[in-house]
Coordinates of C-alpha atoms in Angstrom, one line a residue:
M1 CA -27.6 19.8 -16.8
N2 CA -25.3 18.7 -19.6
Q3 CA -21.8 18.6 -18.0
T4 CA -21.3 15.9 -15.3
K5 CA -19.4 17.3 -12.4
Y6 CA -16.6 15.3 -10.7
I7 CA -15.4 15.3 -7.1
F8 CA -12.2 13.5 -6.2
V9 CA -11.5 12.4 -2.6
T10 CA -7.9 11.8 -1.6
G11 CA -6.5 10.9 1.8
G12 CA -3.3 12.0 3.7
V13 CA -1.3 11.4 6.9
T14 CA -2.7 7.9 7.5
S15 CA -5.0 5.4 6.0
S16 CA -8.4 4.3 7.5
L17 CA -9.5 7.9 8.1
G18 CA -12.9 7.2 6.6
K19 CA -12.7 8.5 3.0
G20 CA -15.5 6.2 2.1
I21 CA -17.8 7.5 4.8
I22 CA -17.0 11.2 3.9
A23 CA -17.6 10.4 0.2
A24 CA -20.9 8.6 1.1
S25 CA -22.0 11.4 3.4
L26 CA -21.4 14.1 0.8
A27 CA -23.2 12.0 -1.8
K28 CA -26.1 11.6 0.6
L29 CA -26.4 15.4 1.1
L30 CA -26.1 16.1 -2.7
Q31 CA -28.7 13.4 -3.4
A32 CA -31.0 14.9 -0.7
R33 CA -30.7 18.2 -2.5
G34 CA -32.0 16.6 -5.7
Y35 CA -28.8 15.8 -7.6
R36 CA -28.3 12.4 -9.2
T37 CA -25.1 11.3 -7.4
T38 CA -22.9 8.2 -7.5
I39 CA -19.6 7.1 -5.9
Q40 CA -16.8 5.0 -7.2
K41 CA -13.6 3.6 -5.6
F42 CA -10.2 3.3 -7.2
D43 CA -8.0 0.9 -5.3
P44 CA -4.2 1.0 -5.7
Y45 CA -3.6 -2.7 -5.0
I46 CA -2.5 -5.0 -7.9
N47 CA -5.2 -7.7 -7.2
V48 CA -7.7 -7.6 -10.0
D49 CA -10.4 -7.6 -7.4
P50 CA -10.7 -8.4 -3.7
G51 CA -12.3 -11.8 -4.5
T52 CA -9.2 -13.8 -3.7
L53 CA -8.1 -11.8 -0.7
N54 CA -8.4 -13.3 2.8
P55 CA -10.9 -11.2 4.9
Y56 CA -8.1 -10.6 7.4
E57 CA -6.3 -8.7 4.6
H58 CA -9.0 -6.4 3.4
G59 CA -12.2 -7.0 5.3
E60 CA -15.2 -8.5 3.6
C61 CA -15.5 -8.8 -0.2
Y62 CA -18.7 -6.9 -1.2
V63 CA -20.7 -8.3 -4.2
T64 CA -22.9 -6.2 -6.5
D65 CA -26.0 -7.2 -8.5
D66 CA -24.0 -7.6 -11.7
G67 CA -21.6 -10.0 -9.9
A68 CA -18.6 -7.7 -9.3
E69 CA -16.4 -8.7 -6.3
T70 CA -15.6 -5.3 -4.8
D71 CA -14.2 -3.3 -2.0
L72 CA -16.3 -3.1 1.2
D73 CA -16.6 0.8 0.7
L74 CA -19.2 0.0 -2.0
G75 CA -21.3 -1.4 0.8
H76 CA -21.2 2.0 2.5
Y77 CA -22.2 3.7 -0.8
E78 CA -25.2 1.5 -1.2
R79 CA -26.3 1.7 2.4
F80 CA -26.2 5.5 2.4
L81 CA -27.6 6.2 -1.1
N82 CA -30.0 3.2 -1.5
V83 CA -28.8 3.0 -5.1
P84 CA -27.2 -0.2 -6.4
T85 CA -23.5 -0.1 -7.5
S86 CA -21.9 -2.1 -10.3
Q87 CA -18.7 -3.4 -11.8
A88 CA -18.0 0.2 -12.9
N89 CA -18.0 1.6 -9.4
N90 CA -14.8 -0.3 -8.3
V91 CA -11.5 -0.3 -10.2
T92 CA -8.1 -1.7 -9.0
T93 CA -4.6 -1.2 -10.4
G94 CA -4.7 -4.9 -11.3
R95 CA -7.8 -4.4 -13.5
V96 CA -6.2 -1.3 -15.1
Y97 CA -2.9 -3.0 -16.0
L98 CA -4.7 -6.2 -17.1
S99 CA -6.8 -4.1 -19.6
V100 CA -3.8 -2.2 -20.9
I101 CA -1.7 -5.4 -21.3
E102 CA -4.6 -7.1 -23.2
K103 CA -4.8 -4.1 -25.5
E104 CA -1.1 -4.2 -26.1
R105 CA -1.3 -7.9 -26.9
R106 CA -4.1 -7.2 -29.5
G107 CA -1.9 -4.6 -31.1
E108 CA -4.1 -1.7 -30.3
F109 CA -1.2 0.7 -29.5
L110 CA 0.2 0.2 -33.0
G111 CA 3.7 -0.9 -31.9
K112 CA 4.2 2.1 -29.5
T113 CA 6.1 1.7 -26.3
V114 CA 3.5 1.2 -23.6
Q115 CA 4.1 3.6 -20.6
V116 CA 2.5 4.7 -17.4
V117 CA 1.9 8.1 -19.0
P118 CA -0.1 8.2 -21.3
H119 CA -1.3 4.6 -21.5
I120 CA -2.1 3.7 -17.9
T121 CA -3.3 7.2 -17.1
N122 CA -5.6 7.2 -20.1
E123 CA -7.1 3.9 -19.0
I124 CA -7.7 5.3 -15.5
K125 CA -9.2 8.6 -16.9
E126 CA -11.5 6.6 -19.2
R127 CA -12.8 4.5 -16.2
M128 CA -13.1 7.6 -14.0
Q129 CA -15.5 9.1 -16.5
L130 CA -17.4 5.9 -17.4
L131 CA -20.3 6.6 -15.0
G132 CA -20.3 10.3 -15.8
N133 CA -20.6 9.6 -19.6
S134 CA -23.6 7.3 -19.0
G135 CA -25.8 10.4 -18.7
D136 CA -27.4 8.9 -15.5
F137 CA -25.6 11.1 -13.0
D138 CA -25.1 14.9 -12.4
I139 CA -22.2 14.4 -9.9
V140 CA -19.7 11.5 -9.7
I141 CA -17.6 11.2 -6.5
T142 CA -14.4 9.3 -6.9
E143 CA -12.6 8.0 -3.9
I144 CA -8.9 7.3 -4.4
G145 CA -7.7 4.5 -2.1
G146 CA -4.5 4.6 -0.1
T147 CA -2.7 7.7 1.1
V148 CA -1.1 10.6 -0.9
G149 CA 2.6 9.8 -1.2
D150 CA 2.1 6.1 -1.6
I151 CA 4.1 4.8 -4.6
E152 CA 1.0 2.8 -5.7
S153 CA -1.3 5.9 -5.8
L154 CA 0.9 7.9 -8.2
P155 CA -0.8 6.9 -11.4
Y156 CA -4.2 7.8 -9.9
I157 CA -3.0 11.2 -8.6
E158 CA -1.5 11.9 -12.0
S159 CA -4.7 10.9 -13.8
V160 CA -6.7 13.3 -11.5
R161 CA -4.2 16.1 -12.2
Q162 CA -4.8 15.6 -16.0
L163 CA -8.6 15.4 -15.6
L164 CA -8.7 18.6 -13.5
W165 CA -6.9 20.4 -16.3
E166 CA -9.0 18.8 -19.1
L167 CA -12.4 19.2 -17.5
G168 CA -11.8 22.7 -16.1
H169 CA -12.0 23.9 -12.5
E170 CA -15.8 24.4 -12.4
N171 CA -16.3 20.8 -13.4
A172 CA -13.9 18.9 -11.1
I173 CA -12.7 19.5 -7.6
V174 CA -10.5 17.7 -5.0
I175 CA -11.4 17.1 -1.4
H176 CA -8.4 16.1 0.7
L177 CA -9.2 14.1 3.9
T178 CA -6.5 14.4 6.5
L179 CA -5.8 13.9 10.2
I180 CA -5.2 16.6 12.9
P181 CA -3.6 14.6 15.7
Y182 CA -3.9 15.6 19.3
L183 CA -0.7 15.5 21.4
A184 CA -1.8 14.8 25.0
A185 CA 1.6 15.8 26.4
A186 CA 1.4 19.2 24.8
G187 CA -2.4 19.4 25.2
E188 CA -2.9 20.7 21.6
L189 CA -3.9 19.8 18.1
K190 CA -1.1 19.7 15.5
T191 CA -1.5 20.9 11.9
K192 CA 2.0 20.1 10.6
P193 CA 1.1 16.6 9.3
T194 CA -1.8 18.1 7.3
Q195 CA 0.5 20.8 5.9
H196 CA 3.0 18.2 4.8
S197 CA 0.2 16.1 3.2
V198 CA -1.2 19.0 1.3
K199 CA 2.4 19.9 0.2
T200 CA 2.9 16.3 -1.1
L201 CA -0.4 16.6 -3.1
M202 CA 0.8 20.0 -4.5
E203 CA 4.1 18.4 -5.6
S204 CA 2.0 16.1 -7.8
G205 CA 0.4 19.2 -9.4
I206 CA -2.9 19.1 -7.4
Q207 CA -4.2 21.8 -5.2
A208 CA -6.9 20.7 -2.7
D209 CA -10.1 22.7 -3.0
I210 CA -11.6 21.5 0.3
L211 CA -9.8 20.2 3.4
V212 CA -11.7 17.7 5.6
C213 CA -10.0 17.3 8.9
R214 CA -10.5 14.2 11.0
T215 CA -10.1 15.1 14.7
E216 CA -10.9 14.0 18.2
H217 CA -11.3 17.6 19.4
E218 CA -13.1 20.7 18.1
L219 CA -11.0 22.8 15.7
S220 CA -10.8 26.4 16.9
D221 CA -11.4 29.3 14.6
E222 CA -7.7 30.2 14.9
L223 CA -6.6 26.7 13.9
R224 CA -9.0 26.7 10.9
Q225 CA -7.5 30.1 9.8
K226 CA -4.0 28.7 10.1
L227 CA -4.9 25.6 8.0
A228 CA -6.5 27.8 5.3
L229 CA -3.5 30.0 5.1
F230 CA -0.8 27.3 5.1
C231 CA -2.8 24.9 2.9
N232 CA -3.9 27.4 0.3
V233 CA -7.7 26.8 0.7
K234 CA -10.5 29.2 1.6
R235 CA -11.5 29.5 5.3
E236 CA -15.0 28.1 4.5
A237 CA -13.4 25.1 2.8
V238 CA -11.7 23.9 6.1
I239 CA -14.2 21.3 7.2
Q240 CA -14.1 19.6 10.6
S241 CA -14.9 15.9 10.8
I242 CA -15.0 15.1 14.5
D243 CA -15.3 11.5 15.8
A244 CA -19.0 10.4 15.8
S245 CA -20.8 7.8 17.9
T246 CA -22.1 6.2 14.6
I247 CA -21.1 6.6 11.0
Y248 CA -24.8 7.5 10.3
D249 CA -24.2 10.8 12.2
V250 CA -21.7 11.9 9.6
P251 CA -24.1 13.3 6.9
N252 CA -25.6 15.6 9.6
L253 CA -22.2 16.7 10.8
M254 CA -21.1 17.5 7.3
L255 CA -24.3 19.4 6.7
E256 CA -23.6 21.5 9.8
E257 CA -20.1 22.2 8.5
G258 CA -21.5 23.1 5.1
L259 CA -19.4 20.6 3.1
D260 CA -22.2 20.2 0.5
K261 CA -22.6 24.0 0.1
V262 CA -18.9 24.6 -0.4
A263 CA -18.7 21.7 -3.0
L264 CA -21.7 23.0 -4.9
K265 CA -20.3 26.6 -4.9
K266 CA -16.9 25.4 -6.2
L267 CA -18.7 23.4 -9.0
N268 CA -20.8 26.4 -9.8
L269 CA -24.0 24.5 -9.1
P270 CA -27.2 25.9 -7.5
E271 CA -27.9 24.7 -3.9
K272 CA -31.5 23.8 -4.9
A273 CA -33.7 22.9 -1.9
A274 CA -32.3 22.2 1.6
P275 CA -31.4 18.5 1.9
D276 CA -34.4 16.3 2.7
L277 CA -33.1 14.1 5.5
K278 CA -36.4 13.3 7.2
Q279 CA -36.3 9.5 6.6
W280 CA -32.6 9.4 7.5
N281 CA -33.2 11.3 10.8
D282 CA -36.2 9.1 11.6
F283 CA -33.8 6.1 11.4
L284 CA -31.2 7.9 13.5
F285 CA -33.9 8.7 16.2
K286 CA -34.9 5.0 16.4
L287 CA -31.3 3.9 16.5
K288 CA -30.5 6.2 19.4
N289 CA -33.7 5.7 21.4
P290 CA -34.3 1.9 21.5
K291 CA -37.1 0.4 23.5
H292 CA -35.5 -3.1 23.7
T293 CA -32.1 -4.7 23.8
V294 CA -31.0 -8.1 22.5
N295 CA -27.7 -10.0 22.5
I296 CA -27.0 -11.8 19.2
G297 CA -24.1 -14.3 18.9
L298 CA -22.2 -14.0 15.6
V299 CA -20.5 -17.4 15.2
G300 CA -17.7 -17.1 12.6
K301 CA -14.1 -17.8 11.9
Y302 CA -12.9 -14.3 11.0
V303 CA -14.2 -12.6 14.2
E304 CA -10.9 -10.9 15.1
L305 CA -11.4 -8.3 12.4
Q306 CA -14.7 -6.4 12.5
D307 CA -14.5 -5.5 8.8
S308 CA -14.7 -9.2 7.9
Y309 CA -18.5 -9.1 8.5
K310 CA -19.0 -5.4 7.9
S311 CA -22.3 -5.7 5.9
I312 CA -23.7 -8.1 8.5
L313 CA -23.0 -5.7 11.4
E314 CA -24.5 -2.8 9.4
A315 CA -27.6 -4.9 8.5
F316 CA -28.1 -5.5 12.2
I317 CA -28.0 -1.7 12.9
H318 CA -30.7 -1.1 10.2
A319 CA -32.8 -4.0 11.5
G320 CA -32.4 -2.9 15.1
A321 CA -33.6 0.6 14.3
A322 CA -36.6 -0.9 12.4
N323 CA -37.5 -2.9 15.6
E324 CA -36.6 0.0 17.9
T325 CA -34.1 -2.4 19.5
K326 CA -30.4 -2.1 20.4
V327 CA -28.7 -5.1 19.0
N328 CA -25.5 -6.1 20.8
I329 CA -23.4 -8.3 18.5
V330 CA -21.0 -10.6 20.4
S331 CA -18.5 -12.4 18.2
V332 CA -17.8 -16.0 19.0
H333 CA -15.0 -17.9 17.3
S334 CA -16.3 -21.1 15.9
E335 CA -12.9 -22.8 16.5
H336 CA -13.5 -22.4 20.2
I337 CA -16.8 -24.3 20.3
D338 CA -17.2 -28.0 20.8
K339 CA -19.7 -30.4 22.3
T340 CA -18.4 -29.9 25.8
N341 CA -18.8 -26.1 25.9
V342 CA -21.4 -25.1 23.4
A343 CA -24.2 -24.6 25.9
E344 CA -22.0 -22.5 28.2
K345 CA -20.8 -20.3 25.3
L346 CA -24.2 -19.7 23.8
K347 CA -26.6 -19.8 26.7
D348 CA -26.9 -16.0 27.1
F349 CA -27.9 -15.1 23.5
D350 CA -31.3 -14.2 22.3
G351 CA -30.5 -15.3 18.8
I352 CA -27.5 -16.8 16.9
L353 CA -26.2 -16.0 13.4
V354 CA -23.8 -18.5 11.8
A355 CA -21.7 -16.5 9.4
P356 CA -20.4 -17.1 5.9
G357 CA -16.8 -18.3 5.3
F358 CA -14.6 -20.7 3.3
G359 CA -12.5 -23.8 4.2
E360 CA -12.7 -26.4 7.0
R361 CA -11.3 -24.4 9.9
G362 CA -13.9 -23.9 12.6
I363 CA -16.5 -26.0 10.8
E364 CA -17.3 -28.5 13.6
G365 CA -18.0 -25.6 16.0
K366 CA -20.5 -24.1 13.6
I367 CA -22.3 -27.5 13.3
E368 CA -22.4 -27.8 17.1
T369 CA -23.9 -24.3 17.2
V370 CA -26.7 -25.2 14.8
R371 CA -27.5 -28.3 16.8
Y372 CA -27.7 -26.3 20.0
V373 CA -30.0 -23.6 18.7
R374 CA -32.2 -26.1 16.9
E375 CA -32.7 -28.3 19.9
N376 CA -33.1 -25.4 22.3
N377 CA -35.5 -23.3 20.2
V378 CA -33.1 -20.3 20.0
P379 CA -33.7 -18.0 16.9
F380 CA -31.2 -19.1 14.2
F381 CA -30.1 -17.4 11.0
G382 CA -27.5 -19.0 8.8
I383 CA -25.9 -17.2 5.8
C384 CA -24.1 -19.1 2.9
L385 CA -21.8 -21.5 4.7
G386 CA -24.0 -21.0 7.8
M387 CA -27.0 -22.5 5.8
Q388 CA -24.8 -25.3 4.6
M389 CA -23.8 -26.1 8.2
A390 CA -27.6 -26.3 9.1
V391 CA -28.1 -28.9 6.3
I392 CA -25.0 -31.0 7.5
E393 CA -26.1 -30.9 11.1
Y394 CA -29.6 -32.0 10.2
A395 CA -28.3 -34.9 8.1
R396 CA -26.0 -36.0 10.9
T397 CA -28.3 -35.6 13.9
V398 CA -31.8 -36.3 12.5
L399 CA -31.1 -38.5 9.5
G400 CA -28.3 -40.3 11.3
Y401 CA -25.7 -39.9 8.6
T402 CA -22.9 -39.3 11.0
D403 CA -20.3 -38.5 8.4
A404 CA -22.5 -36.2 6.3
N405 CA -20.4 -33.2 5.2
S406 CA -19.6 -30.8 2.4
T407 CA -17.1 -32.1 -0.2
E408 CA -15.3 -28.8 0.4
M409 CA -14.4 -30.1 3.9
N410 CA -14.3 -33.9 3.1
S411 CA -14.2 -35.0 -0.5
Q412 CA -14.5 -38.7 0.6
T413 CA -17.7 -38.3 2.7
S414 CA -20.3 -41.0 1.9
H415 CA -23.1 -38.4 2.3
P416 CA -22.1 -35.3 0.4
V417 CA -25.2 -33.2 1.4
I418 CA -23.3 -30.1 0.2
D419 CA -21.4 -30.6 -3.0
L420 CA -19.5 -28.6 -5.6
M421 CA -21.8 -27.0 -8.2
E422 CA -21.6 -28.9 -11.5
E423 CA -20.4 -25.9 -13.5
Q424 CA -17.6 -25.3 -10.9
K425 CA -16.0 -28.7 -11.4
T426 CA -13.8 -27.8 -14.4
I427 CA -12.7 -24.4 -13.0
T428 CA -9.1 -24.0 -12.0
D429 CA -8.8 -20.1 -11.6
K430 CA -10.1 -18.9 -8.2
G431 CA -10.7 -15.2 -9.0
G432 CA -14.1 -14.1 -10.2
T433 CA -15.3 -17.7 -11.0
M434 CA -17.8 -18.4 -8.2
R435 CA -21.5 -18.1 -8.6
L436 CA -21.8 -14.4 -8.3
G437 CA -24.3 -11.6 -8.4
S438 CA -28.1 -11.4 -8.3
W439 CA -30.2 -14.6 -8.9
K440 CA -33.9 -15.1 -8.6
C441 CA -35.5 -17.3 -6.0
N442 CA -39.1 -18.6 -5.8
L443 CA -40.6 -18.8 -2.3
E444 CA -42.9 -21.6 -1.1
P445 CA -46.4 -20.4 -0.1
N446 CA -47.0 -20.4 3.7
S447 CA -43.3 -20.7 4.5
L448 CA -41.4 -18.5 6.9
A449 CA -39.4 -17.1 4.0
H450 CA -42.7 -16.1 2.2
K451 CA -44.0 -14.5 5.4
I452 CA -40.7 -12.5 5.9
Y453 CA -40.5 -11.2 2.3
G454 CA -44.3 -10.9 1.7
K455 CA -43.9 -12.0 -1.9
S456 CA -43.4 -15.1 -4.0
Q457 CA -40.2 -14.2 -5.9
I458 CA -37.1 -12.4 -4.7
A459 CA -33.6 -11.7 -6.2
E460 CA -30.6 -11.9 -3.9
R461 CA -26.8 -11.7 -4.3
H462 CA -24.6 -14.8 -4.3
R463 CA -21.0 -15.7 -3.7
H464 CA -20.4 -19.5 -3.5
R465 CA -19.1 -22.6 -5.2
Y466 CA -20.8 -25.3 -3.2
E467 CA -24.5 -26.0 -3.1
Y468 CA -27.2 -28.0 -1.4
N469 CA -27.2 -31.5 -2.9
S470 CA -30.7 -32.0 -4.3
G471 CA -30.2 -35.7 -4.2
Y472 CA -30.9 -35.6 -0.4
R473 CA -33.8 -33.1 -0.7
D474 CA -36.6 -35.7 -0.2
Q475 CA -35.0 -37.3 2.8
L476 CA -34.3 -33.9 4.5
E477 CA -37.7 -32.6 3.8
N478 CA -39.5 -35.7 5.0
A479 CA -37.5 -35.4 8.2
G480 CA -38.6 -31.8 8.7
L481 CA -35.9 -29.5 7.0
K482 CA -38.0 -27.7 4.4
A483 CA -36.6 -26.3 1.2
S484 CA -38.6 -23.1 1.0
G485 CA -36.7 -21.1 -1.6
I486 CA -35.8 -22.5 -5.1
N487 CA -33.9 -21.0 -8.0
P488 CA -36.4 -21.1 -10.9
E489 CA -33.6 -21.7 -13.6
T490 CA -31.3 -24.2 -11.8
G491 CA -33.6 -25.8 -9.2
L492 CA -30.9 -25.0 -6.7
V493 CA -32.2 -24.9 -3.1
E494 CA -31.6 -21.4 -1.8
I495 CA -33.4 -21.4 1.6
V496 CA -34.0 -24.1 4.3
E497 CA -36.2 -23.7 7.4
I498 CA -37.7 -25.7 10.2
E499 CA -41.4 -25.5 11.1
N500 CA -42.5 -25.4 14.7
H501 CA -39.3 -23.5 15.7
P502 CA -39.4 -19.8 16.9
F503 CA -37.2 -18.8 13.9
F504 CA -34.9 -21.1 12.0
I505 CA -33.8 -20.1 8.5
G506 CA -30.7 -20.7 6.4
V507 CA -30.0 -18.9 3.1
Q508 CA -27.4 -19.8 0.5
Y509 CA -27.2 -16.1 -0.7
H510 CA -25.9 -13.0 1.1
P511 CA -28.9 -10.9 2.2
E512 CA -26.6 -8.5 4.1
Y513 CA -25.4 -7.0 0.9
K514 CA -28.8 -5.5 0.1
S515 CA -29.7 -3.9 3.5
T516 CA -29.7 -0.1 3.5
V517 CA -30.8 2.6 5.9
A518 CA -33.9 3.2 3.7
N519 CA -34.7 -0.5 3.2
P520 CA -33.5 -2.7 6.1
H521 CA -33.3 -6.3 4.9
P522 CA -36.5 -8.2 5.9
I523 CA -34.7 -11.4 7.1
F524 CA -32.6 -9.3 9.5
V525 CA -35.7 -7.4 10.6
G526 CA -37.6 -10.7 11.2
F527 CA -34.6 -12.2 13.0
V528 CA -34.2 -9.3 15.4
E529 CA -38.0 -9.3 16.0
A530 CA -37.8 -13.1 16.9
A531 CA -34.9 -12.4 19.2
V532 CA -36.9 -9.8 21.1
K533 CA -39.8 -12.2 21.5
H534 CA -37.4 -15.0 22.6
K535 CA -35.9 -12.8 25.2
A536 CA -39.4 -11.8 26.5
V537 CA -40.4 -15.5 26.8
S538 CA -37.1 -16.6 28.4
N539 CA -37.4 -13.9 31.0

């Protein structure tokens, strides 16, 4: 097929309706029919990327293999499609304007007045077609962040309008995701907000081709007919998206509604074979029919907002299904843990994960957590800052360096077992300057890490400034904290573990970013397995 086809997904009525999940579900169905499909997200905020945003602001910052700090929706795309994303899959208004301003400074506009139309919209259109022009994809789905009518979204909506006209109607369509609220007092679903949302879109020159309606209750045929009539779409193009028990149900729900068929018909593409969802449905069966249950404590400092640890929570779902185990994640705020209450707070868990994070808030609680699980043989998994806490705890408790710390928390510590990476010491800009993206790691033979991965070299994604201080490596190893994963280029210690413990591993990287439905991450799988065994022994 020569011409890449484009599907644009917009949202109306309210934010957080799940555009990313609908986009990922449609992409999954198209992929399962044999089409090479990818998804990209255009975010209206003016930050260049989410790398400097507090997790409370925007949820977790997701990192790709090529080191892009991106929106957490890219995590959904990878988890559903099992295909890596890149810098090109996430664009923000900040990135667009930065690029246009840099071009203007270089004189590329030949003295012209730089305006939103055509200069900003041209930049957006160019980026919207970047993946399509690569020749790697048959269909590119573009999710437009925010809600139609937002002032920030206007340049994106205008760019979509221009592209629909330039590419032709058989090559580009718009799916509008909207809300059908249920008014309990009246006992009925209301279509008026959706009508207004579609009208707002039409005022920008865009006619929705497909309407996907989020709802808590089934849409009657009469209601669908009314929506089709008032919103100017075909009856078959009114798609119900009812609340699901898990996001992984949504591809099957969209298949039942015929979303993929309607999209292919509008793009003048053959349906090919029926979607092959066998592996997906095997995963769903195991997810919904567990043979075991474990309680995992997630000790972190951003636990009030679920999206702060989105990839970790999803990785546990994948690993739980792989072990045919229901994993109950219980968030524990590290600020609320100290020596006096650690045993009481953690005694009911079958395994403990100490989560990533930045800054000194809640640090002592994480260190106390590590001490408790190490001394009581509870399965432990530390990620990034969680791994660093394991090193600090060991240096303090076992080596006796009571003031051991990271220079991030205490620049004056006499035992900086975690220190700022050498290449980070001259950096003043915070955005996009951490150690980012995929790095190789060699695993020590006969280590827990080697057993988990089943190979000698891995590549994992990073996002950090501080590192294990190799000046303390001999002392820590001699005392029993083994360095079992080493970066072959820098010598940086990536993994620490303790022998003769049911499961104790800390990793400097972020394994959660690479866990997908098709390939659950091996450390999460091993950790859940260890928790199941621990529970059986404890009982």
